[in-house]
Coordinates of C-alpha atoms in Angstrom, one line a residue:
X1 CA 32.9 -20.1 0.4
X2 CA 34.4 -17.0 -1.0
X3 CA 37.0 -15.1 1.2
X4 CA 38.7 -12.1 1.8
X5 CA 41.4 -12.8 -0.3
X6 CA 39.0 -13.8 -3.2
X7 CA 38.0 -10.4 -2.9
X8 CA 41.7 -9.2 -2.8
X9 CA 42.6 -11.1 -5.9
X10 CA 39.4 -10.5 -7.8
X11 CA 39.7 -6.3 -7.1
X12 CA 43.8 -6.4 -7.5
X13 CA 44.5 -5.2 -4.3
X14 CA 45.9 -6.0 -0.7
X15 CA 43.5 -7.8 1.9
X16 CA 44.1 -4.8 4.0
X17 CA 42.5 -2.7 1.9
X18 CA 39.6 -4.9 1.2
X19 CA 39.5 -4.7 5.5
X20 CA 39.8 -1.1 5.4
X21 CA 36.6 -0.6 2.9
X22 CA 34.8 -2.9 4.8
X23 CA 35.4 -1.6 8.0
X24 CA 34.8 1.9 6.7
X25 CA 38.2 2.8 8.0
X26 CA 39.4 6.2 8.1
X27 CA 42.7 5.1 6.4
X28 CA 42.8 7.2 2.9
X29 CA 41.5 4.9 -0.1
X30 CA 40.6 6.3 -3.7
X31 CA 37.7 6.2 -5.0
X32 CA 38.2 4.5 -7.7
X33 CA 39.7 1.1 -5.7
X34 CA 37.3 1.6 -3.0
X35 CA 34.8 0.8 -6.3
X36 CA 36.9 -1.6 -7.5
X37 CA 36.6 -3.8 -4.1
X38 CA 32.6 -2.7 -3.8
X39 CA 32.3 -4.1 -7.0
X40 CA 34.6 -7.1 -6.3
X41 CA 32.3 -7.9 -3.3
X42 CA 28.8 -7.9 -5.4
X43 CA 30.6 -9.7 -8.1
X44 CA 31.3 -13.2 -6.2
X45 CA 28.4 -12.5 -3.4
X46 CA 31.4 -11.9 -0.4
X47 CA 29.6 -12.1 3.0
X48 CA 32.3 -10.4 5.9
X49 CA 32.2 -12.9 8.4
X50 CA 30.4 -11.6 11.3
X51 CA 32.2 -13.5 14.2
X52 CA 35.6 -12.0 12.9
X53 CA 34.6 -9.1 12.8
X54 CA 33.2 -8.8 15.9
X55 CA 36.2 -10.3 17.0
X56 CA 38.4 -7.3 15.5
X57 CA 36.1 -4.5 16.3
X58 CA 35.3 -5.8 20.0
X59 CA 31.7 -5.2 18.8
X60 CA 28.5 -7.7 17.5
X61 CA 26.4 -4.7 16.4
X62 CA 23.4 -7.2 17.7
X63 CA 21.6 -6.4 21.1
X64 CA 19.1 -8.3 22.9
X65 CA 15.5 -7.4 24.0
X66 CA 14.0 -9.2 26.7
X67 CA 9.9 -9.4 26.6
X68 CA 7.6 -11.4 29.1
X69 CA 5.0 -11.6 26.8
X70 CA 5.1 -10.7 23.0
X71 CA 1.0 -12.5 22.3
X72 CA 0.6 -9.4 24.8
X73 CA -0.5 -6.9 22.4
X74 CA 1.7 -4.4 24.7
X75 CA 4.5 -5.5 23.8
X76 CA 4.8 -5.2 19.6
X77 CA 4.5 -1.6 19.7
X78 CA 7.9 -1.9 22.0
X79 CA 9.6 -4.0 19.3
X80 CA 8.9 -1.9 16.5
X81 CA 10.3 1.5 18.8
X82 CA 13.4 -0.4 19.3
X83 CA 13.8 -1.9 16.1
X84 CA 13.3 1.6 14.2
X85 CA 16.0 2.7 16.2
X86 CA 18.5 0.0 16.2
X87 CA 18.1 -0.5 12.4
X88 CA 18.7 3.0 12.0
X89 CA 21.9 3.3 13.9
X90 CA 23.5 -0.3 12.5
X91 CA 22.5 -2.4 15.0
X92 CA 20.8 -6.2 15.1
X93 CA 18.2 -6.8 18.1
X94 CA 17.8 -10.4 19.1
X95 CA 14.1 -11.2 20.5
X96 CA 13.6 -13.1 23.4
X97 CA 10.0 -13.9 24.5
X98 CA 10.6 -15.6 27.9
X99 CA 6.8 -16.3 28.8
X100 CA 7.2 -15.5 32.0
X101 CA 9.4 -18.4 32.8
X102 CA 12.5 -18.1 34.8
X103 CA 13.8 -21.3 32.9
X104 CA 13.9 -19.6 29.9
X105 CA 15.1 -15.9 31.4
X106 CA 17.9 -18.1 32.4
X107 CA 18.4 -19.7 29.2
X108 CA 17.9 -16.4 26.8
X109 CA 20.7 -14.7 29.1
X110 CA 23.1 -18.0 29.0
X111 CA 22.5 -17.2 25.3
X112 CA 23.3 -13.9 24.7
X113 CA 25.8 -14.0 26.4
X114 CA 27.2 -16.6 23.9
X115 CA 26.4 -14.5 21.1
X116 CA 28.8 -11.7 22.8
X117 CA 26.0 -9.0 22.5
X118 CA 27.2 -5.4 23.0
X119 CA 23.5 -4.6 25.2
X120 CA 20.7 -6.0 26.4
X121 CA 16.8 -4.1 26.9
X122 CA 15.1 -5.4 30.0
X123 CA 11.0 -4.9 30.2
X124 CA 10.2 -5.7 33.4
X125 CA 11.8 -5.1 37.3
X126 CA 11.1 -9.1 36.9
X127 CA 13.4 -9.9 34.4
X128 CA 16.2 -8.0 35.9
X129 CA 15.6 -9.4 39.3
X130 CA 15.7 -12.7 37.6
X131 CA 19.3 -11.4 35.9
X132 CA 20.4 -10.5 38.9
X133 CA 19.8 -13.7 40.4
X134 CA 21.7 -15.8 37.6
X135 CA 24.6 -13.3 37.7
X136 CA 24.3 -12.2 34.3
X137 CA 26.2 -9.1 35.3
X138 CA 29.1 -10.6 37.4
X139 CA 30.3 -11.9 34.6
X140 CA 31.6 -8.8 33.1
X141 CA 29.7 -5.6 31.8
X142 CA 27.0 -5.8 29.4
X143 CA 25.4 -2.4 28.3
X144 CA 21.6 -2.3 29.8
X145 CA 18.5 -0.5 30.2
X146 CA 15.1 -1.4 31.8
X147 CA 11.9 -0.5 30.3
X148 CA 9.9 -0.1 33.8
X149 CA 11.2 0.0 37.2
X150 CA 13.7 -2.2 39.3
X151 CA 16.0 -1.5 41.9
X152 CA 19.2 -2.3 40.1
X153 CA 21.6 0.6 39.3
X154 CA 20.9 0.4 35.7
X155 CA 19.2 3.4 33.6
X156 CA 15.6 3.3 33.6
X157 CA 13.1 4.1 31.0
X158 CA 9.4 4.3 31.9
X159 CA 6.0 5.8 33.2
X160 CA 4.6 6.7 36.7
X161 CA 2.8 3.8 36.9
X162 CA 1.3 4.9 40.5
X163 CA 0.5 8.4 39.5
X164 CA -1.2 7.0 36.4
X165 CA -3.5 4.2 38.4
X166 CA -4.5 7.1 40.6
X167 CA -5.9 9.2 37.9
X168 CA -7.5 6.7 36.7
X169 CA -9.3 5.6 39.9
X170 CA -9.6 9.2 40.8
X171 CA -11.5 9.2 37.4
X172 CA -14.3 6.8 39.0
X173 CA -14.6 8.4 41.9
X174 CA -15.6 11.8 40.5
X175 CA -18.0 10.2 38.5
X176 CA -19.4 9.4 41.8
X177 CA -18.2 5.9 42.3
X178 CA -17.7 4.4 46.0
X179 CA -17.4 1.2 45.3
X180 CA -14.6 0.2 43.1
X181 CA -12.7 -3.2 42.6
X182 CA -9.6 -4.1 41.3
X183 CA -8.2 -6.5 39.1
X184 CA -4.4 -6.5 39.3
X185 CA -1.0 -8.3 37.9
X186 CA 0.7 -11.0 39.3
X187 CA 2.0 -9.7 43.3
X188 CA 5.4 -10.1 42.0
X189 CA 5.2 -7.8 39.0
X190 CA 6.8 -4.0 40.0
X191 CA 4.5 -2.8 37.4
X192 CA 1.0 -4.6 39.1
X193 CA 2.7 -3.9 42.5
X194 CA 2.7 0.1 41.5
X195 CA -0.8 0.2 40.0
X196 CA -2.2 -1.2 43.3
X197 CA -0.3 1.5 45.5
X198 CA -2.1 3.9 43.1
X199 CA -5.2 2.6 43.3
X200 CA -5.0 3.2 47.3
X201 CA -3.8 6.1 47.1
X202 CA -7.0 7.4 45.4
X203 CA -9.0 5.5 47.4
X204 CA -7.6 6.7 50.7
X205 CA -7.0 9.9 49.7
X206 CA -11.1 10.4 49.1
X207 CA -11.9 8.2 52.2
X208 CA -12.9 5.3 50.7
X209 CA -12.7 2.5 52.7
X210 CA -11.4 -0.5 50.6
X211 CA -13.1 -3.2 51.6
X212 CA -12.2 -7.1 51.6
X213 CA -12.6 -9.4 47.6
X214 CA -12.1 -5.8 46.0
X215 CA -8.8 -6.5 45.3
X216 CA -8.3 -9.8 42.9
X217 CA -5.4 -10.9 41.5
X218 CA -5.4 -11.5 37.4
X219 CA -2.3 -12.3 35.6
X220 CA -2.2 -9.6 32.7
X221 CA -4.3 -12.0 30.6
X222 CA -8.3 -11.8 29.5
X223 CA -8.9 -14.5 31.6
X224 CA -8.0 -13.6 34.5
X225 CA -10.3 -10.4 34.1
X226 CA -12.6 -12.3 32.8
X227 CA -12.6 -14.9 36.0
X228 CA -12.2 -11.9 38.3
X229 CA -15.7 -11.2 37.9
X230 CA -17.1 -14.1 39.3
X231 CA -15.4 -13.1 42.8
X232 CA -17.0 -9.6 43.2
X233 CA -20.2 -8.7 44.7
X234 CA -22.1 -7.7 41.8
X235 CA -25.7 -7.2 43.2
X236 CA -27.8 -5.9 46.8
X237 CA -26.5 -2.7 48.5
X238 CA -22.8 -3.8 48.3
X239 CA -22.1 -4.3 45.0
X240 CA -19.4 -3.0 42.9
X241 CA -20.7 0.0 40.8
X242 CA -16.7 0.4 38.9
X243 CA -13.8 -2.3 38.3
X244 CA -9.9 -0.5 37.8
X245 CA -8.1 -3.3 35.7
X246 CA -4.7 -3.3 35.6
X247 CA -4.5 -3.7 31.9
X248 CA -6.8 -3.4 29.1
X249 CA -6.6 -7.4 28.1
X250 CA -8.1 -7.9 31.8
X251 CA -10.2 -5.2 31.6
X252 CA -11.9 -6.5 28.3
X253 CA -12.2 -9.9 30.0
X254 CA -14.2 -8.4 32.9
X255 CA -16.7 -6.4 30.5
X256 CA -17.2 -9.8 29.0
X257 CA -18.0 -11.5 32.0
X258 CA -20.3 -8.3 32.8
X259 CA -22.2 -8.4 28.9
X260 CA -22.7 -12.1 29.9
X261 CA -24.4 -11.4 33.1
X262 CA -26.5 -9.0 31.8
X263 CA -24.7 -6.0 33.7
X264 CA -24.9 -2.9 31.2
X265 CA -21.3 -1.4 30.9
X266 CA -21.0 1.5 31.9
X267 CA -25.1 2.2 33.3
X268 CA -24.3 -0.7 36.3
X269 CA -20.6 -1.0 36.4
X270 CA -17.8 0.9 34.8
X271 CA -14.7 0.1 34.0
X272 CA -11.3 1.4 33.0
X273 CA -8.5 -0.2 31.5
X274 CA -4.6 0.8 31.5
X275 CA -2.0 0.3 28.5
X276 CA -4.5 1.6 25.5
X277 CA -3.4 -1.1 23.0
X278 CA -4.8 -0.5 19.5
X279 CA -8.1 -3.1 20.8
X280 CA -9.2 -1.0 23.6
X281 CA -10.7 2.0 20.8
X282 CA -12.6 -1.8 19.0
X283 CA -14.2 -3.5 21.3
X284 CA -17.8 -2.6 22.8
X285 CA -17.7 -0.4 24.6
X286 CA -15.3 1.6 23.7
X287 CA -12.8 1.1 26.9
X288 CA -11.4 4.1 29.0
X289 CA -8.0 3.4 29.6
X290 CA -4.2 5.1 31.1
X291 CA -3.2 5.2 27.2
X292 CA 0.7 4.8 27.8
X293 CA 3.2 5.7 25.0
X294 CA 4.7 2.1 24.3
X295 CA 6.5 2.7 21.1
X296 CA 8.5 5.8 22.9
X297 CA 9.1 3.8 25.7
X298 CA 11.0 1.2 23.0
X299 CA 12.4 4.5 21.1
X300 CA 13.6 5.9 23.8
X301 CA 15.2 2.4 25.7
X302 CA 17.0 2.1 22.5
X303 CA 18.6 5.4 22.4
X304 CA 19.5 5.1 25.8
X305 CA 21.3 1.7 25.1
X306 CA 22.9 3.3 21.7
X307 CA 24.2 6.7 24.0
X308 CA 26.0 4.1 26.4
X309 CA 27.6 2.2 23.7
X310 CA 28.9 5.2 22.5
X311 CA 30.4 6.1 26.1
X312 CA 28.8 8.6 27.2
X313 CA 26.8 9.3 30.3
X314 CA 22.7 8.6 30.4
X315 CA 20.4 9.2 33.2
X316 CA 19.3 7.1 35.4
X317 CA 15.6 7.7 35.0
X318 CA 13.8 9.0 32.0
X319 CA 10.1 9.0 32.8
X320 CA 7.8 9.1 29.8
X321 CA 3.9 10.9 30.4
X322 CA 1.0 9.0 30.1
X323 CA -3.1 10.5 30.0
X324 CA -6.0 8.9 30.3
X325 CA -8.2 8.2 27.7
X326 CA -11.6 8.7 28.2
X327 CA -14.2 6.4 26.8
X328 CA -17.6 4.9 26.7
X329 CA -16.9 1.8 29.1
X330 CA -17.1 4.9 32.2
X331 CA -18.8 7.6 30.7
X332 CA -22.3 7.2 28.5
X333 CA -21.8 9.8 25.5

């Protein structure tokens, strides 16, 4: 393995000066021996070790990003905002794809901290509660933002999940709708648990009664929308006439339970989605959905995490817009 001093010998000069070129240092060097240890470096394929280093500088350059999901296709267009932006400003992110699992929260966290990271992006109140309760942040500070909301005092990035659920439903109701299930997240998801308040909200607010099996429980995933249907009145005088999902995989999965029961989408029952991943402009029909801006949300986490590295102050809620995207799976066009 070729080391520092290699370098040292090979260029003719000092190891500190091979540290100082490598650590970019401020300390004067010519350019002509700064070229000379560049070229030292290529020559006999030096690789700085990165433990050391971090040792030195107090610093990893590597940060981790904590997903529930990444099959969901929510979640990629997260990656590739934080990525962009940690690549561009130096910085390594570690993936860790927990699957829900508090096992594996726990072990990911064990992990990084092991691998001395200088932040970590949460996505999900969830996965910080689940912090929280393993006390990843008693043992000493770790940079951190939360794509979504929590109630820990740690900077927040994310959307108005309840304002957006209630345009959506208030959507179906001016279309004339009465009627309107729900298929939601899992009860202890902060995200599912804010696009159910919504969904009342609108309901109440136009005096709709909401009555009892309008409300199912899904789990993010096309099954569970899919499933959901077979618990909702679907014909007679009480059927449902509109289903709210709370995510575009579930609402896909409930207009495939729908095609295969003969109900016309949107002529019988209409349905919106929420998220507006790149499938929900594909599938047939068209599905309306709260179209949310995913790879911002990642952009921005990331700058967020990058502005307290540096030191400096952030604030503690940055709230991204969302619209609604309106489609052929509520309106015929």
């Amino acid at each position: 393995m070729v080391t520092i001093k290699d370098v040292a010998r090979h260029a003719g000069v000092s190891v500190t000066t091979v540290s100082r070129v490598l650590n970019n240092s401020q300390h004067p060097i010519s350019p002509e021996t700064r070229e000379r240890v560049l070229a030292a470096i290529k020559e006999l394929g030096f690789y700085p070790n990165a433990m050391a280093r971090s040792l030195q500088l107090h610093e990893t350059k590597t940060i981790g990003l904590i997903l529930p999901d990444i099959a969901n296709p929510y979640y990629p267009g997260i990656v590739r905002g934080v990525e962009d932006v940690a690549h561009e400003r130096g910085y390594t992110v570690i993936l860790c794809n927990t699957d829900r699992s508090r096992e594996r929260t726990k072990e990911y966290l064990r992990v990084l901290r092991e691998k001395r990271v200088d932040g970590v992006i949460f996505t999900g109140g969830g996965a910080v509660e689940d912090a929280s309760r393993e006390h990843f942040f008693d043992q000493g500070p770790v940079a951190t933002v939360v794509i979504g909301r929590h109630k820990a005092n740690l900077p927040a990035v994310q959307v108005d999940n309840v304002r957006a659920a209630q345009e959506a439903v208030e959507h179906l109701l001016h279309l004339g709708h009465r009627r309107i299930a729900t298929v939601t997240g899992p009860a202890v998801s902060t995200t599912a648990r804010d696009r159910l308040e919504g969904y009342r909200r609108a309901m109440e607010a136009e005096g709709v009664e909401i009555e009892p099996g309008w409300i199912i429980e899904g789990d993010f995933e096309f099954n569970s929308g899919y499933q959901a249907v077979a618990q909702m009145p679907l014909s007679g005088n009480q059927r449902i006439t509109a289903i709210f999902a709370h995510n575009d995989l579930m609402a896909i999965g409930a207009i495939k339970a729908l095609y295969e029961r003969g109900i016309k989408v949107p002529e019988e029952v209409a349905v919106v989605g929420f998220d507006n991943i790149p499938l929900a402009s594909f599938v047939t029909p068209a599905l309306s959905t709260v179209a949310v801006p995913v790879y911002d949300l990642g952009v921005t986490a990331m700058k967020v995490l990058a502005e307290l590295l540096a030191g400096r102050k952030v604030p503690p809620v940055t709230t991204l817009a969302t619209h609604l995207e309106v489609r052929e799976s509520s309106i015929l066009k």
